[in-house]
Tab-separated table of C-alpha atoms in Angstrom:
chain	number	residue	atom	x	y	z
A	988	UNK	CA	-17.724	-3.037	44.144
A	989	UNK	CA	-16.157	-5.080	41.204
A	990	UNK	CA	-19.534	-5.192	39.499
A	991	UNK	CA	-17.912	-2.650	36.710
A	992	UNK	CA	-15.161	-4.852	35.788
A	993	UNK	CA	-17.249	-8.080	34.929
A	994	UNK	CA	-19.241	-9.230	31.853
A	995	UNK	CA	-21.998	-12.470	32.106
A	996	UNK	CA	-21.209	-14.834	29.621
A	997	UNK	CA	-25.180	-13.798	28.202
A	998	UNK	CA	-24.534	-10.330	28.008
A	999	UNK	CA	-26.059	-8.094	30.456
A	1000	UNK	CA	-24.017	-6.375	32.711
A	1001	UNK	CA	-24.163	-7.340	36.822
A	1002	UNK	CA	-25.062	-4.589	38.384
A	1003	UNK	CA	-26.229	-6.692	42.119
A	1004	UNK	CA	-23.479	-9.406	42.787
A	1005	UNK	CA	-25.466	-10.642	45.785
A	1006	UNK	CA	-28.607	-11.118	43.841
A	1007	UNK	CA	-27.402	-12.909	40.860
A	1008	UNK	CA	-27.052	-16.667	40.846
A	1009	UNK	CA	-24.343	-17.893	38.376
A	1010	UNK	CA	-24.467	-21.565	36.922
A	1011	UNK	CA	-21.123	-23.603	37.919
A	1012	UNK	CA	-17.800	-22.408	36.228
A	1013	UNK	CA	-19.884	-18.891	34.857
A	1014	UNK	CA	-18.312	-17.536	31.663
A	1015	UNK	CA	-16.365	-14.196	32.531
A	1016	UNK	CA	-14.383	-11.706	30.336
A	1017	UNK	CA	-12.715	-9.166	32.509
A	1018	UNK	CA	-12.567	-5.795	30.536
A	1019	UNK	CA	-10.278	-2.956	30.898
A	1020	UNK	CA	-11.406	0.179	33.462
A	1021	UNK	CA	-11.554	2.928	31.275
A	1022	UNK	CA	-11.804	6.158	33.652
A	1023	UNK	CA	-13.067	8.655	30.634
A	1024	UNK	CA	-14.921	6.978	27.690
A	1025	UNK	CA	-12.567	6.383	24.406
A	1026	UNK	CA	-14.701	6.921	20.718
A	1027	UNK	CA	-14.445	3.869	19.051
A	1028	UNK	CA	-13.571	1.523	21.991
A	1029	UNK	CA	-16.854	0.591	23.317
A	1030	UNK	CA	-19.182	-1.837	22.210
A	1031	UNK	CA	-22.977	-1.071	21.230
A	1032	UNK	CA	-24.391	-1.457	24.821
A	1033	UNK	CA	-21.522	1.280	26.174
A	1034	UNK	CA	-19.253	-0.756	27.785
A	1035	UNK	CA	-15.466	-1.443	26.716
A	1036	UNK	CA	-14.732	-3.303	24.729
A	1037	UNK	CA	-11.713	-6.385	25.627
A	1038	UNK	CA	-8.136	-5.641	23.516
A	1039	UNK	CA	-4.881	-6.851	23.451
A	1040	UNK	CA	-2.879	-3.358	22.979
A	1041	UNK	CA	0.803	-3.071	22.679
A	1042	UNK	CA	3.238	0.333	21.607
A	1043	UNK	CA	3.721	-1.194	18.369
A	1044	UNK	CA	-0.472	-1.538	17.341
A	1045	UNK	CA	-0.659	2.046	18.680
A	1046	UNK	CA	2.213	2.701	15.938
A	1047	UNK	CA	0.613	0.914	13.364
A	1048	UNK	CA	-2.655	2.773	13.598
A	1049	UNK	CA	-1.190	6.281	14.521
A	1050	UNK	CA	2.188	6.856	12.343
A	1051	UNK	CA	1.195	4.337	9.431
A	1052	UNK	CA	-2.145	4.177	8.914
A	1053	UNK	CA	-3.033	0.409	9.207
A	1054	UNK	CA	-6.571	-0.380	10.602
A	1055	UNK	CA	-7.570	-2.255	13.489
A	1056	UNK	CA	-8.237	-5.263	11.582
A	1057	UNK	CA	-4.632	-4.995	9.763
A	1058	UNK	CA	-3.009	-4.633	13.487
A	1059	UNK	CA	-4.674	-7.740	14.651
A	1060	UNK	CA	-3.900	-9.924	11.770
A	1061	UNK	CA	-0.553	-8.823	11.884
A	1062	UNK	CA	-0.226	-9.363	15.865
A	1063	UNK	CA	-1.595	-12.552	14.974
A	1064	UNK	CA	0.896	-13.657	12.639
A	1065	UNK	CA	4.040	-12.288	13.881
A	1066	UNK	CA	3.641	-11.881	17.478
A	1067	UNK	CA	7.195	-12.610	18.769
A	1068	UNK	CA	9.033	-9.586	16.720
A	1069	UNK	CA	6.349	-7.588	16.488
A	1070	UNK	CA	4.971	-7.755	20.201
A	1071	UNK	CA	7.686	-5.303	21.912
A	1072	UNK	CA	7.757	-2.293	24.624
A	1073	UNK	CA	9.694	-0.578	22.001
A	1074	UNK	CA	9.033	1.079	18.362
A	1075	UNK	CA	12.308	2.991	17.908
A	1076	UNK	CA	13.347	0.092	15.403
A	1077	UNK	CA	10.369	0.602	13.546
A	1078	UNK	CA	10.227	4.369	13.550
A	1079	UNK	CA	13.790	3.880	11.833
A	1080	UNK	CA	12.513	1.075	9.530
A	1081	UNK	CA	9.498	3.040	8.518
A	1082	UNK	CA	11.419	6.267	8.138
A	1083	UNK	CA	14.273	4.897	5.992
A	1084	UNK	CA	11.376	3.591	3.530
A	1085	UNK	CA	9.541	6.514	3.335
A	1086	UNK	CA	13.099	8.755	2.861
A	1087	UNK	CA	13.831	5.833	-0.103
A	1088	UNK	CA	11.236	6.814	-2.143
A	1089	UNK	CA	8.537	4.812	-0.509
A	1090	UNK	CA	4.840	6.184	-0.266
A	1091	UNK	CA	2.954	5.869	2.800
A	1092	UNK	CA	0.667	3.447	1.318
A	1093	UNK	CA	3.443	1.178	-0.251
A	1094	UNK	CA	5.095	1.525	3.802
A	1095	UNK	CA	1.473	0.243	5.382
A	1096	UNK	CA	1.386	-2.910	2.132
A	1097	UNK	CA	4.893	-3.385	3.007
A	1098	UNK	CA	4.162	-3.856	6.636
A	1099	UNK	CA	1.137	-5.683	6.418
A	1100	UNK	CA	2.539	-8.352	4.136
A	1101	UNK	CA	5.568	-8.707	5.894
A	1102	UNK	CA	5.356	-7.773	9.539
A	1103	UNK	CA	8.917	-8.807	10.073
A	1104	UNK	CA	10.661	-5.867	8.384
A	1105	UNK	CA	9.937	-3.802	11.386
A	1106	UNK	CA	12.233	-5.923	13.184
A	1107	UNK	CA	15.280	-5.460	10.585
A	1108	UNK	CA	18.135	-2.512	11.391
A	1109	UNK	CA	17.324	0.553	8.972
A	1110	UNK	CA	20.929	0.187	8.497
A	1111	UNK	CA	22.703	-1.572	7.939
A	1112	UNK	CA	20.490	-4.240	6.823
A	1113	UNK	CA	17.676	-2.674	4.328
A	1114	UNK	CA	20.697	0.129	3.415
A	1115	UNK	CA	22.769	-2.447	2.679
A	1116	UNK	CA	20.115	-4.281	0.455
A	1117	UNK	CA	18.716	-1.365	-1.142
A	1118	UNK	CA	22.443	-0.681	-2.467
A	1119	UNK	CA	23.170	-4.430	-3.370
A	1120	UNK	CA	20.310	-4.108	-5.717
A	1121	UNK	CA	21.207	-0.926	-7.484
A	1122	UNK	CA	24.267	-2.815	-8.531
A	1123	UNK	CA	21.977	-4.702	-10.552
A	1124	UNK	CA	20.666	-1.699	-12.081
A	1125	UNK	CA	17.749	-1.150	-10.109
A	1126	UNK	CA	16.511	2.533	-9.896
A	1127	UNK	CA	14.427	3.923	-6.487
A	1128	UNK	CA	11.665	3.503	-8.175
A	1129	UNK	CA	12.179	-0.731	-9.160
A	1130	UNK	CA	13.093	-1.144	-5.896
A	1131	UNK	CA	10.108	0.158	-4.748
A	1132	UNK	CA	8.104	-2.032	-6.876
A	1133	UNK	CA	10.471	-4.997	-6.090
A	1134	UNK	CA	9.541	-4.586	-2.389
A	1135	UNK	CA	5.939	-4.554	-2.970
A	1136	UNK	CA	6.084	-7.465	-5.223
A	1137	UNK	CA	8.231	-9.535	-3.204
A	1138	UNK	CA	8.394	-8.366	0.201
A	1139	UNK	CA	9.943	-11.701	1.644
A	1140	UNK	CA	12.948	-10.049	-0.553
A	1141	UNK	CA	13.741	-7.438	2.048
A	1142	UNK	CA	14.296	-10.089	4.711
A	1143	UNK	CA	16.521	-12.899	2.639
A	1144	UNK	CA	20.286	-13.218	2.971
A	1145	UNK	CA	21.848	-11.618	0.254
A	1146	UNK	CA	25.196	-14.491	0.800
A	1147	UNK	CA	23.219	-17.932	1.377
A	1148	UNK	CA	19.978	-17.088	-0.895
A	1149	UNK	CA	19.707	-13.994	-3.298
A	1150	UNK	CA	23.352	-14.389	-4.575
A	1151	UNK	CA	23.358	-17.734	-5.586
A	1152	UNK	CA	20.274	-17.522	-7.303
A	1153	UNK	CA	21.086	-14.554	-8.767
A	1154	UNK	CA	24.229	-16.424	-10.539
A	1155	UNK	CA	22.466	-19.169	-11.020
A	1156	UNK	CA	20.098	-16.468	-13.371
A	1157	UNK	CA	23.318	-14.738	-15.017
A	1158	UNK	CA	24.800	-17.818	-16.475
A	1159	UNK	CA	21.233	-19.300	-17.633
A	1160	UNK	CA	20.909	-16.218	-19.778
A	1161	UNK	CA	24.629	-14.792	-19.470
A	1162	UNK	CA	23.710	-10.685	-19.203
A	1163	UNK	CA	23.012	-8.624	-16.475
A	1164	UNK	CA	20.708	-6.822	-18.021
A	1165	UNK	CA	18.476	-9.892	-18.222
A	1166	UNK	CA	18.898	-10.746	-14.681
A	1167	UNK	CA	17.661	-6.917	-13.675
A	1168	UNK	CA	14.499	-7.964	-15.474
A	1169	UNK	CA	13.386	-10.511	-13.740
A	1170	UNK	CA	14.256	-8.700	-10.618
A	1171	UNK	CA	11.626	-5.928	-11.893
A	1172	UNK	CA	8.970	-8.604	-13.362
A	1173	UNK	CA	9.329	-11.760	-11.362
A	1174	UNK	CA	11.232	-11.239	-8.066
A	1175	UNK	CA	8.949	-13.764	-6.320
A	1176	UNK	CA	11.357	-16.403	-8.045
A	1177	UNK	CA	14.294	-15.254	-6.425
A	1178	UNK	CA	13.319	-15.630	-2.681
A	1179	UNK	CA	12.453	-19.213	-3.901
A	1180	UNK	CA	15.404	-21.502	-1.357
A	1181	UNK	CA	14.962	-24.207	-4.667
A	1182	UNK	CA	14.819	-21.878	-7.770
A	1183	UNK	CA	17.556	-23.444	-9.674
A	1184	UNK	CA	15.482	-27.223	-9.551
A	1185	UNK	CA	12.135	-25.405	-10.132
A	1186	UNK	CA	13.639	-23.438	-13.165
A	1187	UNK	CA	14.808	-26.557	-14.543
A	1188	UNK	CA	11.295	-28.296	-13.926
A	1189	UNK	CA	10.045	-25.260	-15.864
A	1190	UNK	CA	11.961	-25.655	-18.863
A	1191	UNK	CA	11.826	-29.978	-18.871
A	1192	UNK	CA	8.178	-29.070	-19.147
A	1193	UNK	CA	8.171	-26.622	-21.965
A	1194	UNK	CA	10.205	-28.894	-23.744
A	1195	UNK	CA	7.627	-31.529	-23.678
A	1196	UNK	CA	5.468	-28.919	-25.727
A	1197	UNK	CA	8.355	-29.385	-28.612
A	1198	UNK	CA	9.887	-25.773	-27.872
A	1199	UNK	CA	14.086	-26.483	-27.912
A	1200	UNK	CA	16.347	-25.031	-24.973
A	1201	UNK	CA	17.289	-21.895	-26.466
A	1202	UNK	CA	13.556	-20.849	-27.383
A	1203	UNK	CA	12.515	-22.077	-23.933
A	1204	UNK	CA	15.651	-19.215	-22.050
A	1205	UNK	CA	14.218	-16.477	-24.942
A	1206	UNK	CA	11.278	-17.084	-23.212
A	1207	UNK	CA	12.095	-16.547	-19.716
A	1208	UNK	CA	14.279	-13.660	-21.116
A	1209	UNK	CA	11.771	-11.848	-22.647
A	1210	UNK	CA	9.179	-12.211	-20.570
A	1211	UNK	CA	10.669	-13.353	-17.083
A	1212	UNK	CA	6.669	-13.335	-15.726
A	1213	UNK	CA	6.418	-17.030	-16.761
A	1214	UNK	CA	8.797	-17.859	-14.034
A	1215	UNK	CA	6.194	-17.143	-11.276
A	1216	UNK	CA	3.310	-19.246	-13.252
A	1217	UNK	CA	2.691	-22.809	-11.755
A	1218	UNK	CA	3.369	-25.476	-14.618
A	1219	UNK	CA	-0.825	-26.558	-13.921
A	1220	UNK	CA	-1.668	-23.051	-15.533
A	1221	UNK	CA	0.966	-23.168	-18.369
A	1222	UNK	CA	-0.154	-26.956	-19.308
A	1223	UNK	CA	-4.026	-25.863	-19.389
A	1224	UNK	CA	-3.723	-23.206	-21.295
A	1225	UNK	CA	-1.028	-24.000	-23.340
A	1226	UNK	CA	-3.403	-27.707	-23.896
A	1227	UNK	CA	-6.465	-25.008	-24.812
A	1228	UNK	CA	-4.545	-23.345	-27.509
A	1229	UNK	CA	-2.822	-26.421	-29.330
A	1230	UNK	CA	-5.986	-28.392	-28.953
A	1231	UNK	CA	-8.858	-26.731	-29.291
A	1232	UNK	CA	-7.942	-23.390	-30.841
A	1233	UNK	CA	-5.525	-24.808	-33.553
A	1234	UNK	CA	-2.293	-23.221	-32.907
A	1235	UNK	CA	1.521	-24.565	-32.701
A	1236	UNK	CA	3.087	-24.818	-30.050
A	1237	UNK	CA	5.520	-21.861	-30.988
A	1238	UNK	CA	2.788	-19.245	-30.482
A	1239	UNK	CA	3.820	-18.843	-27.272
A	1240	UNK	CA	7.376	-17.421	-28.449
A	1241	UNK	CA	5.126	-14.488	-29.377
A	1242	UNK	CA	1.920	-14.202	-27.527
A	1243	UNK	CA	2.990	-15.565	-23.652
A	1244	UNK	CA	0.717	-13.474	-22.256
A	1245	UNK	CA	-1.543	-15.716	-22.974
A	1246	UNK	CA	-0.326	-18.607	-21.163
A	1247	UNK	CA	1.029	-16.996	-17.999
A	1248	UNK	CA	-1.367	-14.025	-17.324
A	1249	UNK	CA	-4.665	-14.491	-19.097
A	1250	UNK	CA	-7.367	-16.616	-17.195
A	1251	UNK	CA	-8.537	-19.598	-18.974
A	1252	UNK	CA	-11.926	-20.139	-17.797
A	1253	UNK	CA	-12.452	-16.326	-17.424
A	1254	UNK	CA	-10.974	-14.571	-20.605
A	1255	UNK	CA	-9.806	-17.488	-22.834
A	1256	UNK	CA	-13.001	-19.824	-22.980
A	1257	UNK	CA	-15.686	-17.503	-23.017
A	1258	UNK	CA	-13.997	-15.312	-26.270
A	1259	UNK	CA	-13.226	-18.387	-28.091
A	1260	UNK	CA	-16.962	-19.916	-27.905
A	1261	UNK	CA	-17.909	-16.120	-28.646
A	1262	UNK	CA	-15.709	-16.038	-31.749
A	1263	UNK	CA	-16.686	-19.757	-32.980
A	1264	UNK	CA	-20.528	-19.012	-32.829
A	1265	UNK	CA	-19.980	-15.780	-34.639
A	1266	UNK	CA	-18.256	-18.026	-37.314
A	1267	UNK	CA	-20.923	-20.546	-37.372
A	1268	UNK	CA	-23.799	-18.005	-37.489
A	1269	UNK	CA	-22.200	-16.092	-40.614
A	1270	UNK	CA	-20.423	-18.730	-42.121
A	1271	UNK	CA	-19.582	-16.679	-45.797
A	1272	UNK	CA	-17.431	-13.849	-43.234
A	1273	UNK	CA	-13.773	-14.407	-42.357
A	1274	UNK	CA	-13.452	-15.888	-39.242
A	1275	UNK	CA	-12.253	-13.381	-36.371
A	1276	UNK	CA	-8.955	-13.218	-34.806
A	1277	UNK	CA	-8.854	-14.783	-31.450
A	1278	UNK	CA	-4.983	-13.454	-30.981
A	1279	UNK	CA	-6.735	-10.152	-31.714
A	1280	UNK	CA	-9.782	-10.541	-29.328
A	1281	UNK	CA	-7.929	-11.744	-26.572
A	1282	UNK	CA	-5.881	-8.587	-26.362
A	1283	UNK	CA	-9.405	-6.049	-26.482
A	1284	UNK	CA	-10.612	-4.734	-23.067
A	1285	UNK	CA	-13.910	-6.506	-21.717
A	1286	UNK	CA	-15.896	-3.320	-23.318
A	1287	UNK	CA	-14.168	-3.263	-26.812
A	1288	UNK	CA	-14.697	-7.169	-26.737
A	1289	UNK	CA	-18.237	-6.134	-26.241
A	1290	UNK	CA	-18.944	-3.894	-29.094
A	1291	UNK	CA	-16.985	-5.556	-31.443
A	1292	UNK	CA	-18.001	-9.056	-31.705
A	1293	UNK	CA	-21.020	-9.405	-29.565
A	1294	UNK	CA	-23.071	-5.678	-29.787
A	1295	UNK	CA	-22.696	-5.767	-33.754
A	1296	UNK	CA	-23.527	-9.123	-34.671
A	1297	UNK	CA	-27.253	-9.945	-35.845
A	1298	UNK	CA	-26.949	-12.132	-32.975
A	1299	UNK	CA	-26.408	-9.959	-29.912
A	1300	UNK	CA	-28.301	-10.994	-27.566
A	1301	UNK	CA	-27.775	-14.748	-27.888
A	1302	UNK	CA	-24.216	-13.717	-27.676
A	1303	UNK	CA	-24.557	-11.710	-24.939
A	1304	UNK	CA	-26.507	-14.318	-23.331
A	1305	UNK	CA	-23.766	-16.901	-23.477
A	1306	UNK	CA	-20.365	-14.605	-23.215
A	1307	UNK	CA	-22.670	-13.175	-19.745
A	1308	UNK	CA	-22.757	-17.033	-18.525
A	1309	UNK	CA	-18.424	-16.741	-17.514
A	1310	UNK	CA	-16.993	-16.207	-14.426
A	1311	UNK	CA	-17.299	-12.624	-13.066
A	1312	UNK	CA	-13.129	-12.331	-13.248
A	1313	UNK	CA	-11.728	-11.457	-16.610
């Protein structure tokens, strides 16, 4: 009679107790009794397959629109908050978002990065953040993008970690103004519990490049990006460009794209050996621009250095040979 509810560790399901003869310590997995069949919860052969449901996955898959893989991962990674008889706290979380300006799929990122928001109190605690940060001139919309960007943001202390560092930020580059930018670009940096001693890191680092103090905080100002880049990617590219491509140090006053968000080995290398055979194949021609080529799409890369040289397709042959990522 308890036939249904059993599983042989090889597969096949027992359907005579009495006349099967199990090796010592048999390998069983006890499956749920389903009384009507459920699409999409049985395995190939037809029988049920084992799960570990809760309220909160049924939730997930039903109100936000995570998959079954998402739920698991996430019960996997937060299961104390997350595994609870309840989901009125996060139908309030997950309601407040979406009435804040937050899209569905922005809600089921938001979640799925950072189970532990469904935990939080709509209100005060996300109210109360939400209206912290629009003192910092934040619209709806940043603070949208902020979220997705830096969802450990949602759950940090405004007192013991976002306010210090935010001060910290204010007096390095004494405006507001400045400070709501790197909220926007960077806000990785600010949920960071050392920021201060890796900003300073940052900038000792720099310096060793020759760039002074104040060109080193114009930098961060203007393009606050560079604070999330790890000083391993700023020396090798910034290493590249001095050493092998010819330029000062101070180029990257005005290109720093190029050190914080273009790939070396994927974008950088390939162009530049590009560029140099082009020069060494028509030697009388100007040599091209790599500030300019860097900037062109994949495509207009393509057709203007590689599809109209003479030399296509041994160009093609060795700009082909880079990583797939550009």
């Amino acid at each position: 009679m308890f036939s249904r509810y059993f599983v042989p560790y090889f597969g096949s399901p027992l359907h005579h107790l009495g006349a099967t003869s199990f090796p010592p310590f048999p390998h069983i997995v006890f499956l749920k009794s389903f009384s009507t069949s459920i699409a999409g919860n049985e395995s190939s052969t037809g029988y049920p397959v084992a799960e570990d449901t809760c309220p909160i996955s049924d939730f997930f898959l039903n109100e936000c629109g995570l998959c079954q893989s998402e739920i698991s991962a996430i019960l996997k990674k937060r299961p104390s908050p997350i595994r609870t008889r309840s989901t009125s706290t996060a139908q309030q979380v997950v309601q407040f978002l979406r009435d804040s300006g937050f899209t569905d799929d922005r809600v089921r990122k938001l979640i799925t990065r950072n189970p532990s928001i469904i935990a939080l109190n709509a209100d005060p605690h996300l109210k109360s953040k939400i209206e912290w940060m629009k003192t910092w001139g934040l619209s709806v919309q940043h603070i949208v993008m902020v979220f997705s960007r830096a969802p450990r943001l949602i759950c940090c202390s405004i007192e013991k970690l976002l306010s210090p560092n935010i001060q910290y930020l204010q007096n390095l580059f004494g405006s507001a103004a400045d400070v709501s930018r790197v909220f926007k670009w960077a806000p990785q940096i600010l949920v960071s519990s050392n920021m201060p001693q890796v900003l300073e890191k940052k900038m000792k680092h720099l310096a060793t490049f020759g760039l002074l103090e104040d060109e080193i905080k114009e930098l961060f100002r203007r393009h606050p990006i560079i604070l999330n880049v790890s000083m391993v990617k700023v020396q090798k590219n910034m290493e590249f460009f001095m050493h092998t491509a010819g330029l000062p140090a101070k180029f990257v006053l005005s290109y720093p794209y190029f050190v914080s968000c273009y790939s070396l080995e994927c974008r950088i290398k390939p162009r530049h050996k590009v560029l140099s055979d082009v020069s060494a194949m028509q030697p009388s021609k100007r040599p091209p621009s790599l500030i300019k080529a860097l900037y062109l799409s994949d495509r207009r890369f393509l057709e203007e250095h590689v599809y109209a040289s003479p030399h296509a397709t041994e160009l093609l042959e060795l700009y082909s040979a880079k990583p797939a990522l550009l």
